[in-house]
Short mmCIF file of C-alpha atoms in Angstrom, two decimals:
data_model
loop_
_atom_site.label_atom_id
_atom_site.label_comp_id
_atom_site.label_asym_id
_atom_site.label_seq_id
_atom_site.Cartn_x
_atom_site.Cartn_y
_atom_site.Cartn_z
CA MET A 41 -2.78 -7.62 -16.43
CA ARG A 42 -1.76 -11.05 -15.12
CA ARG A 43 1.83 -10.00 -14.60
CA LEU A 44 0.77 -6.73 -13.04
CA ALA A 45 -1.39 -8.61 -10.54
CA LEU A 46 1.56 -10.83 -9.60
CA ALA A 47 3.94 -7.89 -9.43
CA ARG A 48 1.71 -5.79 -7.19
CA GLY A 49 0.97 -8.96 -5.23
CA GLY A 50 4.65 -9.34 -4.37
CA LEU A 51 5.08 -12.56 -6.33
CA LEU A 52 7.54 -11.52 -9.03
CA GLY A 53 11.12 -10.38 -8.53
CA PRO A 54 12.00 -7.23 -6.52
CA ARG A 55 12.53 -5.31 -9.77
CA TRP A 56 8.79 -5.51 -10.39
CA THR A 57 7.37 -5.76 -6.89
CA GLY A 58 9.40 -3.05 -5.18
CA LEU A 59 9.37 -5.33 -2.12
CA PRO A 60 12.10 -7.34 -0.40
CA ALA A 61 12.52 -10.88 -1.68
CA ARG A 62 14.27 -12.18 1.43
CA ALA A 63 13.61 -11.96 5.14
CA ALA A 64 16.17 -14.27 6.70
CA GLY A 65 15.22 -15.49 10.17
CA ALA A 66 12.86 -13.57 12.43
CA GLY A 67 14.87 -10.50 13.43
CA ALA A 68 14.38 -6.79 12.82
CA ARG A 69 15.09 -6.96 9.07
CA ALA A 70 12.67 -9.84 8.63
CA ARG A 71 10.01 -7.91 10.55
CA ALA A 72 10.56 -4.86 8.36
CA ALA A 73 10.19 -7.00 5.23
CA ALA A 74 6.97 -8.53 6.56
CA HIS A 75 5.62 -5.07 7.38
CA ALA A 76 6.42 -3.97 3.82
CA VAL A 77 4.36 -6.82 2.38
CA ILE A 78 1.43 -6.03 4.66
CA GLY A 79 1.76 -2.37 3.74
CA ARG A 80 1.42 -3.22 0.07
CA PHE A 81 -1.96 -4.93 0.49
CA GLY A 82 -3.12 -2.86 3.43
CA TYR A 83 -4.06 -5.99 5.38
CA LEU A 84 -2.99 -9.49 6.34
CA GLN A 85 -6.05 -11.68 6.83
CA LEU A 86 -5.92 -13.86 9.95
CA ASP A 87 -6.97 -17.48 10.05
CA THR A 88 -6.75 -20.19 12.70
CA VAL A 89 -6.09 -23.26 10.51
CA SER A 90 -2.50 -24.51 10.76
CA ALA A 91 -2.75 -27.72 8.72
CA ALA A 92 0.31 -26.77 6.63
CA GLY A 93 2.58 -26.19 9.61
CA ALA A 94 1.73 -22.48 9.83
CA ARG A 95 -1.43 -20.40 9.78
CA SER A 96 -2.56 -18.61 6.63
CA HIS A 97 -1.23 -15.19 7.63
CA ALA A 98 2.25 -16.66 8.02
CA LEU A 99 1.91 -18.61 4.75
CA VAL A 100 1.15 -15.41 2.81
CA LEU A 101 4.43 -13.93 4.04
CA LEU A 102 6.42 -17.16 3.62
CA SER A 103 5.44 -17.38 -0.05
CA ARG A 104 6.93 -13.94 -0.69
CA LEU A 105 9.93 -13.79 1.63
CA ASP A 106 12.69 -16.36 1.18
CA GLY A 107 14.38 -17.41 4.40
CA MET A 108 11.69 -16.10 6.72
CA GLU A 109 10.99 -18.23 9.78
CA ALA A 110 7.37 -19.27 10.12
CA ARG A 111 7.18 -18.25 13.78
CA LEU A 112 7.59 -14.61 12.79
CA GLY A 113 4.16 -14.73 11.17
CA GLU A 114 2.66 -15.29 14.63
CA GLU A 115 4.72 -12.66 16.41
CA LEU A 116 4.16 -9.54 14.29
CA LEU A 117 1.48 -7.93 16.44
CA VAL A 118 3.47 -6.79 19.47
CA PRO A 119 3.59 -3.46 21.34
CA GLY A 120 5.41 -0.91 19.21
CA ALA A 121 4.84 -2.69 15.89
CA PRO A 122 3.44 -0.51 13.07
CA LEU A 123 0.31 -2.70 12.95
CA PHE A 124 -3.09 -2.91 14.55
CA GLU A 125 -5.76 -5.58 14.44
CA TYR A 126 -9.20 -4.74 13.13
CA TRP A 127 -11.90 -5.70 10.65
CA GLY A 128 -10.22 -4.97 7.29
CA HIS A 129 -10.50 -7.87 4.88
CA ALA A 130 -12.15 -9.95 7.62
CA ALA A 131 -10.15 -9.93 10.88
CA SER A 132 -6.74 -8.65 9.82
CA TRP A 133 -3.52 -7.03 10.85
CA LEU A 134 -3.38 -3.64 9.16
CA PRO A 135 -0.76 -0.88 8.86
CA LEU A 136 -1.21 1.69 11.61
CA ASP A 137 -1.54 4.49 9.08
CA LEU A 138 -4.96 3.09 8.12
CA HIS A 139 -6.40 3.53 11.62
CA PRO A 140 -7.85 7.02 10.93
CA ALA A 141 -9.38 5.78 7.65
CA LEU A 142 -11.50 3.22 9.50
CA ALA A 143 -13.14 5.68 11.86
CA PHE A 144 -16.41 5.35 9.89
CA ARG A 145 -16.42 1.60 10.50
CA ARG A 146 -15.81 1.93 14.22
CA LYS A 147 -18.74 4.34 14.35
CA ALA A 148 -20.99 2.01 12.35
CA PHE A 149 -19.96 -0.98 14.48
CA ARG A 150 -21.16 0.62 17.71
CA ARG A 151 -24.12 -1.56 16.90
CA HIS A 152 -22.63 -4.95 16.15
CA PRO A 153 -23.13 -5.92 12.47
CA TRP A 154 -24.32 -9.45 13.32
CA TRP A 155 -25.34 -9.49 16.97
CA GLY A 156 -27.22 -6.21 17.17
CA ASP A 157 -27.00 -3.81 20.12
CA VAL A 158 -24.63 -5.92 22.22
CA LEU A 159 -23.15 -2.93 24.04
CA GLY A 160 -26.50 -1.33 24.80
CA GLU A 161 -27.92 -4.59 26.11
CA ASN A 162 -24.80 -5.38 28.17
CA ARG A 163 -23.60 -1.91 29.14
CA GLY A 164 -22.82 -2.92 32.70
CA LEU A 165 -20.59 -5.75 31.58
CA ALA A 166 -18.99 -3.52 28.93
CA ASP A 167 -18.17 -0.85 31.51
CA ALA A 168 -16.75 -3.53 33.82
CA LEU A 169 -14.45 -4.77 31.08
CA LEU A 170 -13.26 -1.23 30.38
CA ARG A 171 -12.58 -0.68 34.10
CA ARG A 172 -10.72 -4.00 34.17
CA ALA A 173 -8.48 -2.83 31.34
CA ARG A 174 -7.95 0.61 32.90
CA ASP A 175 -7.18 -0.62 36.40
CA GLY A 176 -5.74 -4.08 35.82
CA GLY A 177 -3.95 -3.68 32.50
CA PRO A 178 -4.07 -5.90 29.40
CA PHE A 179 -6.11 -9.09 29.61
CA ARG A 180 -7.26 -12.11 27.65
CA SER A 181 -10.83 -13.36 27.77
CA ALA A 182 -9.41 -16.54 29.29
CA ASP A 183 -7.91 -14.46 32.12
CA LEU A 184 -11.30 -13.07 33.05
CA GLU A 185 -12.90 -16.48 33.07
CA GLY A 186 -10.40 -17.45 35.75
CA GLU A 187 -11.18 -14.48 38.02
CA ARG A 188 -13.96 -15.31 40.46
CA GLU A 189 -14.57 -11.75 41.58
CA GLY A 190 -16.07 -8.90 39.64
CA PRO A 191 -19.22 -8.36 37.60
CA TRP A 192 -17.86 -10.19 34.56
CA TRP A 193 -17.57 -13.60 36.26
CA GLY A 194 -20.10 -16.13 34.98
CA HIS A 195 -21.35 -13.98 32.12
CA LYS A 196 -21.70 -16.05 28.94
CA PRO A 197 -21.58 -13.03 26.59
CA LEU A 198 -18.13 -12.00 27.91
CA ARG A 199 -16.20 -12.66 24.69
CA ARG A 200 -19.00 -11.23 22.59
CA VAL A 201 -19.01 -7.99 24.56
CA ALA A 202 -15.21 -7.73 24.36
CA GLU A 203 -15.37 -8.14 20.59
CA ALA A 204 -18.18 -5.60 20.32
CA LEU A 205 -16.06 -3.10 22.29
CA TRP A 206 -13.15 -3.81 19.95
CA LEU A 207 -15.20 -3.26 16.81
CA ALA A 208 -16.60 -0.03 18.25
CA GLY A 209 -13.09 1.21 19.03
CA GLU A 210 -13.52 1.17 22.82
CA LEU A 211 -11.02 -1.67 23.23
CA ALA A 212 -8.01 -2.54 21.11
CA ILE A 213 -5.99 -5.71 20.63
CA ARG A 214 -2.54 -5.13 22.08
CA GLU A 215 -0.94 -8.36 20.86
CA ARG A 216 -1.51 -12.05 20.28
CA ARG A 217 -0.18 -14.67 22.69
CA GLY A 218 -0.46 -18.19 21.37
CA PHE A 219 -2.86 -16.62 18.87
CA GLN A 220 -5.11 -15.50 21.73
CA ARG A 221 -6.10 -11.84 21.72
CA VAL A 222 -4.81 -9.58 24.46
CA TRP A 223 -7.22 -6.68 25.02
CA ASP A 224 -6.24 -3.21 26.21
CA LEU A 225 -7.40 0.39 26.06
CA PRO A 226 -6.90 2.01 22.64
CA GLU A 227 -4.73 4.81 24.07
CA ARG A 228 -2.16 2.21 25.16
CA VAL A 229 -2.11 0.55 21.74
CA ILE A 230 -2.65 3.18 19.04
CA PRO A 231 -0.22 6.15 18.88
CA ALA A 232 -1.86 9.33 20.17
CA ASP A 233 -1.55 11.24 16.90
CA LEU A 234 -3.36 8.49 14.98
CA LEU A 235 -5.94 7.92 17.68
CA ALA A 236 -6.82 11.62 17.58
CA ARG A 237 -7.41 11.57 13.81
CA SER A 238 -10.73 10.44 12.39
CA LEU A 239 -11.15 10.81 8.66
CA PRO A 240 -14.62 11.57 7.30
CA GLU A 241 -16.17 8.51 5.69
CA GLU A 242 -15.59 9.48 2.06
CA GLU A 243 -11.96 10.38 2.72
CA GLY A 244 -11.47 7.13 4.62
CA VAL A 245 -13.00 5.15 1.77
CA ARG A 246 -10.77 6.98 -0.73
CA THR A 247 -7.75 5.91 1.31
CA LEU A 248 -8.91 2.29 1.36
CA VAL A 249 -9.66 2.23 -2.38
CA LEU A 250 -6.15 3.46 -3.20
CA ARG A 251 -4.59 0.91 -0.84
CA ALA A 252 -6.67 -1.84 -2.41
CA LEU A 253 -5.44 -0.86 -5.87
CA ASP A 254 -1.87 -0.83 -4.58
CA GLY A 255 -2.21 -4.54 -3.86
CA HIS A 256 -4.23 -5.48 -6.93
CA GLY A 257 -2.73 -3.40 -9.74
CA TRP A 258 -5.93 -3.58 -11.78
CA ALA A 259 -9.32 -4.35 -10.28
CA GLU A 260 -13.00 -4.24 -11.01
CA GLU A 261 -15.24 -2.13 -8.80
CA ARG A 262 -16.59 -5.25 -7.13
CA THR A 263 -13.10 -6.36 -6.13
CA LEU A 264 -12.22 -2.92 -4.78
CA ALA A 265 -15.39 -2.86 -2.70
CA GLU A 266 -14.85 -6.35 -1.30
CA THR A 267 -11.19 -5.85 -0.42
CA PHE A 268 -12.08 -3.79 2.65
CA HIS A 269 -15.77 -4.77 2.81
CA LEU A 270 -17.10 -1.45 1.55
CA ARG A 271 -20.34 -2.79 0.10
CA LYS A 272 -22.36 -1.28 2.97
CA SER A 273 -20.67 2.07 2.29
CA ARG A 274 -21.85 2.14 -1.30
CA PRO A 275 -22.64 5.90 -1.58
CA SER A 276 -19.24 6.84 -0.12
CA PHE A 277 -17.55 4.20 -2.28
CA ARG A 278 -19.09 5.56 -5.47
CA ALA A 279 -18.26 9.12 -4.47
CA ALA A 280 -14.67 8.11 -3.72
CA LEU A 281 -14.27 6.52 -7.16
CA ARG A 282 -15.65 9.64 -8.84
CA SER A 283 -13.39 12.04 -6.98
CA LEU A 284 -10.28 9.89 -7.45
CA ALA A 285 -11.00 9.62 -11.18
CA GLU A 286 -11.57 13.37 -11.48
CA GLU A 287 -8.19 13.96 -9.84
CA GLY A 288 -6.47 11.46 -12.13
CA ALA A 289 -5.41 9.31 -9.18
CA ILE A 290 -7.11 6.31 -10.81
CA LEU A 291 -7.95 5.59 -14.43
CA PRO A 292 -10.74 3.53 -16.00
CA CYS A 293 -9.18 0.51 -17.70
CA ALA A 294 -10.90 -2.46 -19.35
CA VAL A 295 -9.44 -5.94 -19.75
CA ARG A 296 -10.16 -7.62 -23.08
CA LEU A 297 -11.69 -11.08 -22.83
CA GLU A 298 -10.52 -13.95 -25.01
CA GLY A 299 -13.97 -14.57 -26.44
CA GLY A 300 -14.60 -10.89 -27.09
CA GLY A 301 -15.95 -8.19 -24.89
CA LYS A 302 -14.32 -6.29 -22.06
CA ARG A 303 -14.31 -6.19 -18.27
CA PRO A 304 -14.19 -2.61 -16.96
CA GLY A 305 -12.04 -1.76 -13.97
CA TRP A 306 -9.62 0.72 -12.47
CA VAL A 307 -5.85 1.13 -12.34
CA ARG A 308 -3.31 3.61 -10.96
CA PRO A 309 -1.52 5.57 -13.76
CA ARG A 310 1.87 4.28 -12.62
CA ASP A 311 0.62 0.69 -12.79
CA LEU A 312 -0.67 1.16 -16.32
CA GLU A 313 2.90 2.05 -17.30
CA ALA A 314 4.23 -0.94 -15.35
CA ALA A 315 1.79 -3.27 -17.13
CA ASP A 316 3.13 -2.06 -20.48
CA ALA A 317 6.72 -2.74 -19.39
CA LEU A 318 5.78 -6.17 -18.05
CA ARG A 319 4.34 -7.17 -21.43
CA ARG A 320 7.84 -6.89 -22.89
CA TRP A 321 9.50 -8.73 -20.01
CA ARG A 322 10.96 -12.20 -20.51
CA PRO A 323 10.65 -14.29 -17.34
CA PRO A 324 13.83 -16.07 -16.22
CA ARG A 325 14.35 -19.77 -16.78
CA GLY A 326 13.76 -22.03 -13.83
CA PRO A 327 11.23 -19.70 -12.16
CA ARG A 328 10.76 -19.62 -8.41
CA ALA A 329 8.08 -22.07 -7.25
CA VAL A 330 6.00 -21.42 -4.13
CA LEU A 331 2.92 -22.74 -2.40
CA LEU A 332 0.19 -20.16 -1.82
CA SER A 333 -2.24 -20.03 1.06
CA PRO A 334 -5.81 -20.75 -0.12
CA PHE A 335 -6.65 -17.35 1.45
CA ASP A 336 -3.85 -15.54 -0.40
CA PRO A 337 -4.68 -11.96 -1.49
CA ILE A 338 -4.47 -12.96 -5.16
CA LEU A 339 -6.83 -15.91 -4.70
CA TRP A 340 -9.74 -14.89 -2.45
CA ASP A 341 -11.53 -13.20 -5.36
CA ARG A 342 -12.19 -16.33 -7.37
CA ASP A 343 -13.60 -14.55 -10.45
CA ARG A 344 -10.54 -12.34 -10.58
CA ALA A 345 -8.20 -15.33 -10.26
CA ALA A 346 -10.02 -17.03 -13.12
CA LEU A 347 -9.94 -13.91 -15.29
CA LEU A 348 -6.32 -12.87 -14.77
CA LEU A 349 -4.58 -16.11 -13.82
CA GLY A 350 -6.67 -18.66 -15.69
CA PHE A 351 -7.13 -20.54 -12.41
CA ARG A 352 -10.43 -21.54 -10.82
CA GLN A 353 -9.78 -21.37 -7.09
CA VAL A 354 -11.67 -23.95 -5.01
CA LEU A 355 -11.83 -23.83 -1.21
CA GLU A 356 -12.98 -27.09 0.35
CA ILE A 357 -12.13 -26.59 4.04
CA TYR A 358 -15.84 -26.28 4.84
CA VAL A 359 -16.93 -29.07 2.45
CA PRO A 360 -17.64 -32.53 3.93
CA ALA A 361 -14.68 -34.84 3.32
CA ALA A 362 -16.62 -37.21 1.07
CA ARG A 363 -17.52 -34.37 -1.30
CA ARG A 364 -14.05 -32.85 -1.67
CA LYS A 365 -12.39 -32.99 -5.06
CA TYR A 366 -8.93 -31.76 -4.12
CA GLY A 367 -8.65 -31.98 -0.34
CA TYR A 368 -8.93 -30.11 2.96
CA PHE A 369 -6.08 -27.55 2.96
CA VAL A 370 -5.20 -27.23 -0.70
CA MET A 371 -2.37 -24.87 -1.62
CA PRO A 372 -1.95 -23.82 -5.26
CA VAL A 373 1.57 -23.96 -6.68
CA LEU A 374 2.78 -20.80 -8.40
CA SER A 375 5.78 -21.23 -10.69
CA GLY A 376 6.79 -17.98 -12.32
CA GLU A 377 3.53 -16.58 -13.62
CA ARG A 378 1.59 -19.87 -13.80
CA LEU A 379 -0.58 -21.58 -11.23
CA LEU A 380 0.15 -25.13 -12.28
CA ALA A 381 -1.03 -27.49 -9.52
CA ARG A 382 -2.95 -27.91 -6.27
CA VAL A 383 -1.39 -29.73 -3.32
CA ASP A 384 -3.34 -30.97 -0.29
CA VAL A 385 -0.74 -30.22 2.37
CA ARG A 386 -0.67 -31.63 5.87
CA ALA A 387 1.93 -31.12 8.60
CA ASP A 388 2.64 -34.33 10.49
CA ARG A 389 4.17 -32.89 13.64
CA ALA A 390 4.73 -36.27 15.25
CA ASP A 391 6.97 -37.40 12.37
CA GLY A 392 8.30 -33.93 11.61
CA VAL A 393 7.34 -33.99 7.93
CA LEU A 394 5.19 -31.92 5.61
CA ARG A 395 3.11 -34.36 3.58
CA ALA A 396 1.57 -33.95 0.15
CA LEU A 397 -1.61 -35.99 0.51
CA SER A 398 -2.51 -35.39 -3.14
CA VAL A 399 -1.30 -33.33 -6.08
CA HIS A 400 -3.60 -32.25 -8.89
CA PHE A 401 -2.00 -30.65 -11.93
CA GLU A 402 -3.83 -28.13 -14.09
CA ALA A 403 -2.35 -29.66 -17.27
CA ALA A 404 -3.62 -33.03 -18.43
CA ARG A 405 -0.02 -34.04 -19.11
CA PRO A 406 2.22 -32.13 -16.71
CA SER A 407 5.83 -31.74 -17.76
CA ALA A 408 8.83 -32.91 -15.80
CA ALA A 409 9.46 -29.24 -15.00
CA ASP A 410 5.96 -28.90 -13.53
CA ARG A 411 6.49 -31.94 -11.32
CA ALA A 412 9.85 -30.60 -10.21
CA ALA A 413 8.25 -27.24 -9.40
CA VAL A 414 5.75 -28.92 -7.06
CA ARG A 415 8.54 -30.73 -5.23
CA THR A 416 10.58 -27.54 -5.00
CA ALA A 417 7.64 -25.56 -3.63
CA LEU A 418 6.86 -28.18 -0.98
CA SER A 419 10.51 -28.48 0.03
CA ARG A 420 10.76 -24.71 0.33
CA LEU A 421 7.77 -24.48 2.66
CA ALA A 422 8.92 -27.51 4.67
CA GLY A 423 12.23 -25.82 5.33
CA GLN A 424 10.49 -22.67 6.49
CA VAL A 425 8.28 -24.55 8.96
CA GLY A 426 11.17 -26.72 10.13
CA MET A 427 10.06 -30.04 8.67
CA GLY A 428 11.10 -32.62 6.14
CA THR A 429 8.98 -33.58 3.11
CA ASP A 430 7.01 -36.68 2.21
CA PHE A 431 5.38 -37.41 -1.14
CA GLY A 432 5.05 -41.10 -0.32
CA SER A 433 1.33 -41.07 0.42
CA SER A 434 0.41 -38.58 -2.28
CA VAL A 435 -1.28 -39.41 -5.56
CA PHE A 436 -0.28 -37.31 -8.55
CA HIS A 437 -3.22 -36.42 -10.75
CA GLY A 438 -2.85 -34.97 -14.23
#
């Protein structure tokens, strides 16, 4: 199932992924290729950290699309794009066709999942923000903070109320400018036919489960639930699995463990056939080497990465520097079907270089080919973010 995970994850050749392998530049074809990748997973998780010369959402696309310019990863959410921003796998850009499937979440989030009844407690401010959008057009929170007239001025919960309106579906995010959200009314952002459709919860969950499997290939129930944060919709999630299985849309499938035993999960029938074909496949010599975002769709589920890829993902961004083993923004290196090293990457914008602060190999004695793969992967990313490379300060481990 390792190869199936990589194929469905867009990290093998186009023959197996069914996705474009190139997205030269940042024009219409590149945008279409990026949309295809997002469509496969059903989401592109957003993150603010740009230590590697681009934010994580751009890095996910760069690792799959040769020739893509990094700036495109910041410019995908624009009016007319087939995307919307919402709470999918955390804050994400999602294909527009999933908007009706998330109606149950917008309903549940009328009471904010963390802050409580924000809208009820601040209804006056919420109504003022909606009037501001209706009468004044799209706005950023920063724009409102600069306006000294109106009921919103001086209110500390301004951003919180705007986010609560967004989660409840009363506001939408029109675009990102400098990675800042631009708020607007949903009817100006979401096409009318999609805005008018609201799938019942079980049907919406069924749609999300199938999209999750599209990106995973094979997955345990836990992984499917966590992909679109369906744990709080457990009854609907279980019902969706039952009905999809009864229809033959998904099949129970267990992965055999090396030490004996099995891990039960689910797979689409077509992907079970693909997995069989991939077992007989001989990877090409000199495989493509890429750096993966630490938030990559094939890495965020650490147990899954360990099971299928033999790789124990470690995220140390939130770990105090003195306690880090590998570094702050550590990007695994994928060469063919192997995750063979971890590189702590840092963009030095003043010098215009992408630095490898440290490199840790998975093998105790890495081969010359493994070392070359790390250099190739870093050079590839450096070219995409418009920088040179520097291994001078790095220490190779392994």
